[in-house]
Coordinates of C-alpha atoms in Angstrom, one line a residue:
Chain N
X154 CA 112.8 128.0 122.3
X155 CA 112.5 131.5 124.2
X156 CA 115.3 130.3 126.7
X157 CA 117.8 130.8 123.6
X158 CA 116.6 133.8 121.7
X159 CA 119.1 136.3 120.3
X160 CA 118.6 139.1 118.6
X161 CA 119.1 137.4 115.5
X162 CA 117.1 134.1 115.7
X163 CA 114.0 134.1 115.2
X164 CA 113.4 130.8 115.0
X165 CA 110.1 130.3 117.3
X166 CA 108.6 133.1 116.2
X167 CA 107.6 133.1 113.0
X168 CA 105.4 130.3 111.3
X169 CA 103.7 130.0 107.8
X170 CA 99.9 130.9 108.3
X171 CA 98.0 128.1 109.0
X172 CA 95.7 128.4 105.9
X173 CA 98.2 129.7 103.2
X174 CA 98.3 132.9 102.2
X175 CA 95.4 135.3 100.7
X176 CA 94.8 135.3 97.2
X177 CA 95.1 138.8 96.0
X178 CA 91.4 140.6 95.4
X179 CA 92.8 142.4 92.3
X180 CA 89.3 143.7 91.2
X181 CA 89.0 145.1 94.7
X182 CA 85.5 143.3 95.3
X183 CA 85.5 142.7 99.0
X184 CA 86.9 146.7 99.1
X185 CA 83.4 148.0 100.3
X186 CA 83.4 145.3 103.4
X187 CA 87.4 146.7 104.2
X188 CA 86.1 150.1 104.3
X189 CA 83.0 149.3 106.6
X190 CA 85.3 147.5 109.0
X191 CA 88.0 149.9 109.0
X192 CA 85.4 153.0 109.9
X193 CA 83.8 150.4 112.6
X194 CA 87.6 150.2 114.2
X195 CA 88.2 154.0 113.8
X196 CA 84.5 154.2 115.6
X197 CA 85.3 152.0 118.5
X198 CA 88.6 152.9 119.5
X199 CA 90.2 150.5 117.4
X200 CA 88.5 147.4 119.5
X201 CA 88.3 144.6 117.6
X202 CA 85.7 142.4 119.8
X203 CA 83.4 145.6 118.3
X204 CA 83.7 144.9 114.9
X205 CA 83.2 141.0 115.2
X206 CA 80.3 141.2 113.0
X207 CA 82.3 143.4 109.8
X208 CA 85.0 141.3 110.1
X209 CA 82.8 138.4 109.1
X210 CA 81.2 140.3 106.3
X211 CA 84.7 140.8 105.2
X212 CA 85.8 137.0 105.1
X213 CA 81.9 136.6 104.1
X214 CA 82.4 138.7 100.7
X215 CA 86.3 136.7 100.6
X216 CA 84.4 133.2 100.7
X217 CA 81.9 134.4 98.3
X218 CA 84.1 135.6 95.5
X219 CA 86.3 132.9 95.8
X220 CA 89.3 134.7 97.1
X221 CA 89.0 132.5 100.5
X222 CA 88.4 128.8 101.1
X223 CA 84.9 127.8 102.8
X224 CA 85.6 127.4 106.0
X225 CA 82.9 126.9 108.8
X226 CA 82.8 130.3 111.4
X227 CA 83.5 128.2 114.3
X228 CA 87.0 126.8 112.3
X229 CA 87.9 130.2 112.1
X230 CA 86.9 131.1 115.7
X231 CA 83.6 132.8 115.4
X232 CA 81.9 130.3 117.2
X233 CA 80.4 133.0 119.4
X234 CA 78.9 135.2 116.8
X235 CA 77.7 132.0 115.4
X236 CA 75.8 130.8 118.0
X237 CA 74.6 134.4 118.9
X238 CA 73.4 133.8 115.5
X239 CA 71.3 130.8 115.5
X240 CA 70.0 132.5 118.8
X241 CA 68.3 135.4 117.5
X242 CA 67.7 135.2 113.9
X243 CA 64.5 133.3 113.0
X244 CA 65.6 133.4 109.1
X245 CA 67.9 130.9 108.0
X246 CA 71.5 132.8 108.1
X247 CA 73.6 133.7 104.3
X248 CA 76.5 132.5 106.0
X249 CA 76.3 128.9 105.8
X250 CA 79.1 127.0 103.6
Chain X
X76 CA 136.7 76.9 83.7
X77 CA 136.2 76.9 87.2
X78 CA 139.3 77.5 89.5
X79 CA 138.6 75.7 92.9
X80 CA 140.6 76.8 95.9
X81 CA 141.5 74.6 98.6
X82 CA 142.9 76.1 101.6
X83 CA 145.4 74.5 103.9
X84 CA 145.2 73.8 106.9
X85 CA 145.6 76.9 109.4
X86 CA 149.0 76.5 111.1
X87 CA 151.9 78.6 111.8
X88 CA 154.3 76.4 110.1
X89 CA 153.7 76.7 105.7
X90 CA 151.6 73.1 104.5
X91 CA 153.4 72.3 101.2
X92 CA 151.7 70.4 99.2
X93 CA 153.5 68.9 96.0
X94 CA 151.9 68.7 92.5
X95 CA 153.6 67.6 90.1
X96 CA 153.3 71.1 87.1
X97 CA 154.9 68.2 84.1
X98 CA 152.5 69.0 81.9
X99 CA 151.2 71.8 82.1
X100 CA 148.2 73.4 80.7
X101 CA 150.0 75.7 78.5
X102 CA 152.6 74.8 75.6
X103 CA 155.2 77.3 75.7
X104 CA 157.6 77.9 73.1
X105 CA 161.1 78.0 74.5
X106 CA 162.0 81.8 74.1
X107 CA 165.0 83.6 76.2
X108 CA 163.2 87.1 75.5
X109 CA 161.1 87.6 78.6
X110 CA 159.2 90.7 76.9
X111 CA 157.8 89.2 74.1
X112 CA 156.1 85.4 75.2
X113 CA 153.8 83.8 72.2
X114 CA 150.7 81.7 73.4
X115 CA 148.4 80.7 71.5
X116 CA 144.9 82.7 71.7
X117 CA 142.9 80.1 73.6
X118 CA 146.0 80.2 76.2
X119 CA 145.4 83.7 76.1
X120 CA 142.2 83.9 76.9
X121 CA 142.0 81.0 79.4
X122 CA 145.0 83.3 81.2
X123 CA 143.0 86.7 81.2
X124 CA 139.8 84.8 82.6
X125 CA 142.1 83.1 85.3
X126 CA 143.9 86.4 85.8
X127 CA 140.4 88.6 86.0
X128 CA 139.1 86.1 88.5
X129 CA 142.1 86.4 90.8
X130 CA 142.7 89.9 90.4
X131 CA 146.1 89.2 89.6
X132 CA 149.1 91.6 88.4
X133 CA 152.5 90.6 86.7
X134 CA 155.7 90.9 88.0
X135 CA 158.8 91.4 86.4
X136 CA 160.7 88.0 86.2
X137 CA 163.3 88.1 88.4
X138 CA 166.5 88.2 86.2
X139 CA 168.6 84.9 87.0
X140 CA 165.4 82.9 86.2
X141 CA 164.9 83.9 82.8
X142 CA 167.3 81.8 81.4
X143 CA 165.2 78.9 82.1
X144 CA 162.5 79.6 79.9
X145 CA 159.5 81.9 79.5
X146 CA 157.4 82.0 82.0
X147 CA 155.3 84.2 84.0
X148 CA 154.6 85.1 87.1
X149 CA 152.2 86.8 88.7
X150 CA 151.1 88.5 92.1
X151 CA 147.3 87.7 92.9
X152 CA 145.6 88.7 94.6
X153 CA 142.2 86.0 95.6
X154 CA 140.3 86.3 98.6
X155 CA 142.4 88.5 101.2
X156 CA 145.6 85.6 100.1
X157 CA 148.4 86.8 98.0
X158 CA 149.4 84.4 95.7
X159 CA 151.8 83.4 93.2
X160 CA 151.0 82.1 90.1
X161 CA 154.1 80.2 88.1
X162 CA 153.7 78.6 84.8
X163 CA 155.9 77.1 83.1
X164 CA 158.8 77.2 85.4
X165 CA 160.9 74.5 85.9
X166 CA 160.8 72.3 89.1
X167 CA 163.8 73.6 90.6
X168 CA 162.7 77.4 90.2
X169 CA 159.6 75.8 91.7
X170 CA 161.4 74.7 94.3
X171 CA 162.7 78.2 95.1
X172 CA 159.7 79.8 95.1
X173 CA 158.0 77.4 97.6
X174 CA 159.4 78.9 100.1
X175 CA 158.3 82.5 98.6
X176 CA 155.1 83.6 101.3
X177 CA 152.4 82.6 99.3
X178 CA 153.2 80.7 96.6
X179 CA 151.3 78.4 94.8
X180 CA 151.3 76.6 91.6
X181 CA 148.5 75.1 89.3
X182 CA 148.4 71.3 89.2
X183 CA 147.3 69.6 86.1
X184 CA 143.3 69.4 87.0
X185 CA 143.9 73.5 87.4
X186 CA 143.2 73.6 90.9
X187 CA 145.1 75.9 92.7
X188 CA 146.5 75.0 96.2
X189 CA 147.1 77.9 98.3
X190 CA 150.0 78.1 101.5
X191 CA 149.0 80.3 103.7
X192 CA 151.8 81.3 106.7
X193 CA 151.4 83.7 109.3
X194 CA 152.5 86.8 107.6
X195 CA 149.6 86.3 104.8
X196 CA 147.3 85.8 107.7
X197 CA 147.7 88.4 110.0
X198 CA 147.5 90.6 106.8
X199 CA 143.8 89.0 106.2
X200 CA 142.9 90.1 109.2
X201 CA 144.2 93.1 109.4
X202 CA 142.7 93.7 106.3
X203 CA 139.4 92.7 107.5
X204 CA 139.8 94.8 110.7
X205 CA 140.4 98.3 108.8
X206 CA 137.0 97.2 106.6
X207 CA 135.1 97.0 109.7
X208 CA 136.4 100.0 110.9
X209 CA 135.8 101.8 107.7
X210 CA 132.4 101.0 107.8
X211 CA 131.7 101.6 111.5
X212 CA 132.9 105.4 110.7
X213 CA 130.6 105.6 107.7
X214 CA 127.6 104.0 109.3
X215 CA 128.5 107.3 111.9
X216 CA 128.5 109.9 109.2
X217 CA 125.2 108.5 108.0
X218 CA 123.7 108.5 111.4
X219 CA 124.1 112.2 112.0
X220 CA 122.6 113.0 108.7
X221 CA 119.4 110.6 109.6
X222 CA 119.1 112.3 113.2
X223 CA 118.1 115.5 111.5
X224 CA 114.7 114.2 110.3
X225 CA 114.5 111.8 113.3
X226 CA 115.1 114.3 115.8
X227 CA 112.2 116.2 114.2
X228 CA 109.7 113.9 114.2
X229 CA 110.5 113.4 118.1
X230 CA 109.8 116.5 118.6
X231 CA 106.8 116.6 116.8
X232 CA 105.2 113.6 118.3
X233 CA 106.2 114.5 121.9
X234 CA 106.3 118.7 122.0
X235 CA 109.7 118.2 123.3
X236 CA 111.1 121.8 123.5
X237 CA 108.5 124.1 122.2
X238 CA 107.9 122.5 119.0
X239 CA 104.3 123.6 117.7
X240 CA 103.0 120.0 116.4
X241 CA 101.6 120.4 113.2
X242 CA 97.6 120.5 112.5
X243 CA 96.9 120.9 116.4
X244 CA 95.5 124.2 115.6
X245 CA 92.1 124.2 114.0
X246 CA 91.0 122.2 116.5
X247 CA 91.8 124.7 119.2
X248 CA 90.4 127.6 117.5
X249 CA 87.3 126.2 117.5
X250 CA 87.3 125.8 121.4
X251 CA 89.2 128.4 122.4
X252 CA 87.7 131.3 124.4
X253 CA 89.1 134.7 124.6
X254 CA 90.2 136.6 127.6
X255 CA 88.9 139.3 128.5
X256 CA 91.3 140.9 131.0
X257 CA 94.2 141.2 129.2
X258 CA 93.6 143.1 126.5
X259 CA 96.1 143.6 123.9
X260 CA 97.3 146.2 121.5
X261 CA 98.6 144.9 118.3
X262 CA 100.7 148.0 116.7
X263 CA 101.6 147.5 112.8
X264 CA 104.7 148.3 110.9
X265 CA 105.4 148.2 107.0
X266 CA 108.7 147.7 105.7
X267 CA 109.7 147.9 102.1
X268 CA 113.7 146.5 100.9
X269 CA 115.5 148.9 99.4
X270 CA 114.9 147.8 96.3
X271 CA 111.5 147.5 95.8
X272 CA 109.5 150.0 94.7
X273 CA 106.0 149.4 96.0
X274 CA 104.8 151.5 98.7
X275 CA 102.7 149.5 101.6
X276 CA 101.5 150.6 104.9
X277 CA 99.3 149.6 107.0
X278 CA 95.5 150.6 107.0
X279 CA 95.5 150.6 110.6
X280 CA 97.9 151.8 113.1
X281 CA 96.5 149.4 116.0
X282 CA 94.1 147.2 116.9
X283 CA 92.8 146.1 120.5
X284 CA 92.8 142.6 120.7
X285 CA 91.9 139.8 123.5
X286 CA 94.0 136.6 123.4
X287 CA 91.8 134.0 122.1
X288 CA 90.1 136.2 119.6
X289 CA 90.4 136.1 115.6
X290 CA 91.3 139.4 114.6
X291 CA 91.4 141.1 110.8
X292 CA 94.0 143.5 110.2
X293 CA 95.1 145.1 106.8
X294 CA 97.5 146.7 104.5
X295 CA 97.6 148.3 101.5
X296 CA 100.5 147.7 98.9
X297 CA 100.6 149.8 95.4
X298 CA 102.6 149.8 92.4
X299 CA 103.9 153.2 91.0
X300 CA 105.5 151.5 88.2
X301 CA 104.9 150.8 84.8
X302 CA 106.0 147.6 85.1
X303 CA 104.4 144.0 87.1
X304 CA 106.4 143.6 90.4
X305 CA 106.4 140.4 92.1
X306 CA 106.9 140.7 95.9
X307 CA 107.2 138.2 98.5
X308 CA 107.0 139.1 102.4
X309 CA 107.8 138.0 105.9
X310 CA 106.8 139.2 109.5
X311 CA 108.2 139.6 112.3
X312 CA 106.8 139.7 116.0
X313 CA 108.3 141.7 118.6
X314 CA 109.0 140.8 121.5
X315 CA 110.1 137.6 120.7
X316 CA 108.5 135.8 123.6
X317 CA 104.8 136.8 122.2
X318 CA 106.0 135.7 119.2
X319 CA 105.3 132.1 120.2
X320 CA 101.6 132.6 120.7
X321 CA 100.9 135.1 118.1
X322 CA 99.4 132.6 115.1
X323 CA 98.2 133.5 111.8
X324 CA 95.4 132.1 110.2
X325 CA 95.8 133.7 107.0
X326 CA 98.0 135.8 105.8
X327 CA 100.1 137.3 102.5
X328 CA 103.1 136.1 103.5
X329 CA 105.6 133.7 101.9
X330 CA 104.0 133.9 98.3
X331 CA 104.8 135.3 95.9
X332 CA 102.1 138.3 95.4
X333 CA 102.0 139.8 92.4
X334 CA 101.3 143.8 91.4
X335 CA 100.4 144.9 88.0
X336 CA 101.0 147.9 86.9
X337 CA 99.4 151.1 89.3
X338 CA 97.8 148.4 90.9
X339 CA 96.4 148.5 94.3
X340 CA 95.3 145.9 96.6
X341 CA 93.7 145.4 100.2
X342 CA 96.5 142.8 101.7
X343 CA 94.1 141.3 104.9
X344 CA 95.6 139.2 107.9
X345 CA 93.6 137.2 109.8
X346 CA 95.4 136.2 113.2
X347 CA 94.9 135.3 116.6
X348 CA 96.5 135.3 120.1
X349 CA 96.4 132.3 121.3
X350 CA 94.5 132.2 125.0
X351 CA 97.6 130.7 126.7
X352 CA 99.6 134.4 126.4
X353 CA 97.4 135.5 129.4
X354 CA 99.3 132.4 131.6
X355 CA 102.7 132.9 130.8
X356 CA 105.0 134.5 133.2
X357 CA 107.4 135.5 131.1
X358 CA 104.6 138.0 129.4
X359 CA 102.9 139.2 132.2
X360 CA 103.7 142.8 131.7
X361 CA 103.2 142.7 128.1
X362 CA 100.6 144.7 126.5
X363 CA 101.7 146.1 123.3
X364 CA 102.7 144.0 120.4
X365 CA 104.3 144.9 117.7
X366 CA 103.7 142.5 114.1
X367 CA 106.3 144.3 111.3
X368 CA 105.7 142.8 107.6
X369 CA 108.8 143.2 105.5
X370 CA 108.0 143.2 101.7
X371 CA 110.9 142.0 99.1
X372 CA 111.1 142.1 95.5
X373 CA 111.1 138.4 94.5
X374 CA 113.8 137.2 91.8
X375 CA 112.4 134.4 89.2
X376 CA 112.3 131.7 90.7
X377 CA 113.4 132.9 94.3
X378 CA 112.3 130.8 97.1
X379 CA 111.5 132.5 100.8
X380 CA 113.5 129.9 103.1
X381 CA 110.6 128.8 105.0
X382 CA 111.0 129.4 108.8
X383 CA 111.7 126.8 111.1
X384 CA 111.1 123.4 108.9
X385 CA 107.7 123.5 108.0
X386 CA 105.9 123.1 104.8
X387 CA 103.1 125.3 104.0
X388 CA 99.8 124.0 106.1
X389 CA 97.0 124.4 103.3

């Protein structure tokens, strides 16, 4: 409750993630996808509605190596890169669960 | 052998009933030592069960009596009733005692007749009254540990308060649609404890975000040591206020994460704003926001108190 927030409580502001936490990518196989994204952020003034697309190549490569739970894009809000998707590509799309 | 009690009638003047203790159940040897009394065992044992099931204690034999036989006699205790238990006693100490509050005397069929005067009465009920009273107070004391867990699942079912309901989430990610005027910078801050030796920072200072869209951040975390480090993390949100709409997907925080040796990792978080930042008042000036992750070395079997009172959604 905002109304009684102190300095020390912090009661309404943080919560556990909703999907748990990351497993750790040890071997560093999504590392390539990071890298990509990051250099898209440094290239687009650190927007992040830019660098929709390498952010779901990084959760992609997560899903893939098991590091992430399969989740559908439109759970995990990309519904509009999904649909922009289905739109325009004729081949059937990698991404599907 | 069953003891039957029969109560007299409830009236302020003591109901006497007269039984005639002649023979009594028990065959007493005529001793003048009142500390030493021989019965036989079965005596014995049919005393202790009548004893047990009155709850009964002895009492010193009052002096002038005790040349008039062995004999015993006992306070007991049956039923809220206090009761005196003579055996053995002459009629005339009998007679005495009668008018002792309470006293009662076996009859020859073992039944036990009971005189019950005011004093013993009010007694019963005072008795009974503290009972009640005892157990109004601890019915309390257990009510105010059940609201705790009551209370919560109030709040949960009706959002009383702020309280995020649980699992509402997913759903509203799905629909949600970002907003493109207010655009927000999300600034990122890496804290170490004292303690611990990894060094983490963030791979990005900032990142532009609109409320309603998923957004990927990261941090790096490495391990100069020679040995495996276990860490464990929490965040922080500043200002508070946006606190309450900033909502992590998935994160690293609150497990245990776990470095070997000059190990390196990519630590991601996926988060988003949720769409309702751009209505509150109380935020309308707020376009920098600050997400601080604090990393702690983690202690066998060390447990992250979980914030607020939820479990981990997974």
């Amino acid at each position: 409750m905002a109304t009684q927030m102190t300095f020390q409580s912090r009661g309404s502001g943080v919560k556990p993630p909703e999907k748990g936490s990351f497993p750790l990518d040890h071997d560093g196989e999504c590392k390539a996808f990071m890298t990509k994204y990051m250099r898209c952020l440094r290239g687009n003034m650190k927007e992040n509605t830019k660098c929709r697309q390498e952010s779901m190549d990084y959760l992609n490569c997560r899903m893939e190596k098991n590091l992430m739970l399969k989740e559908d894009w439109k759970k995990l809000g990309y519904s509009d890169m999904v649909k922009d998707q289905d739109s325009t590509s004729t081949t059937s799309s990698n991404k599907a669960e | 052998m069953s003891v039957l009690c029969t109560l007299a009638s409830v009236s302020t003047s003591p109901v006497v009933l007269r039984t005639s203790l002649a023979s009594s159940n028990f065959q007493l040897p005529v001793r003048l030592c009142a500390a030493s009394v021989k019965y036989s065992v079965m005596q014995v044992a049919r005393m202790s069960v009548l004893s047990f099931s009155q709850n009964c204690v002895s009492l010193q034999p009052m002096r002038m009596l005790w040349q008039w036989g062995p004999f015993k006699v006992q306070k007991c205790f049956a039923h809220n009733q206090l009761l005196h238990r003579t055996e053995g006693l002459p009629r005339a100490t009998q007679g005495i005692l009668r008018r002792v509050r309470g006293a009662s005397w076996n009859n020859v069929l073992g039944h036990r007749l009971i005189i019950m005067d005011s004093k013993s009465k009010d007694t019963y009920h005072r008795r009974t009254g503290l009972i009640y009273v005892c157990a109004a107070g601890i019915f309390m004391l257990g009510m105010s540990y059940a609201g705790v867990p009551l209370y919560r699942m109030f709040c949960q079912a009706t959002g009383l308060g702020g309280t995020i309901s649980r699992g509402h989430d997913t759903s509203k990610i799905e629909t949600m649609q970002a907003v493109p005027e207010r655009s927000i910078k999300i600034r990122f801050n890496a804290d170490v404890a004292s303690s611990m030796r990894w060094n983490f920072k963030p791979q990005q200072t900032e990142v532009k975000v609109l409320p309603g869209e998923t957004a990927l951040a990261f941090y790096t975390a490495k391990n100069p040591t020679d040995k495996p480090i276990i860490g464990i993390s929490t965040y922080n949100v500043v200002p508070f206020e946006a606190g309450q709409y900033f909502n992590k997907i998935q994160c690293f925080c609150f497990e245990e994460q776990r470095l070997n040796p000059h190990e390196q990792v990519d630590m991601p978080v996926f988060f988003y704003i949720d769409p309702e930042f751009a209505e509150d008042p109380k935020l309308q000036g707020v376009e920098t926001i600050t997400l601080s992750y604090t990393f702690f070395e983690a202690k066998e079997g060390f447990q992250v108190p979980l914030p607020g009172y939820m479990t981990q959604a997974q």
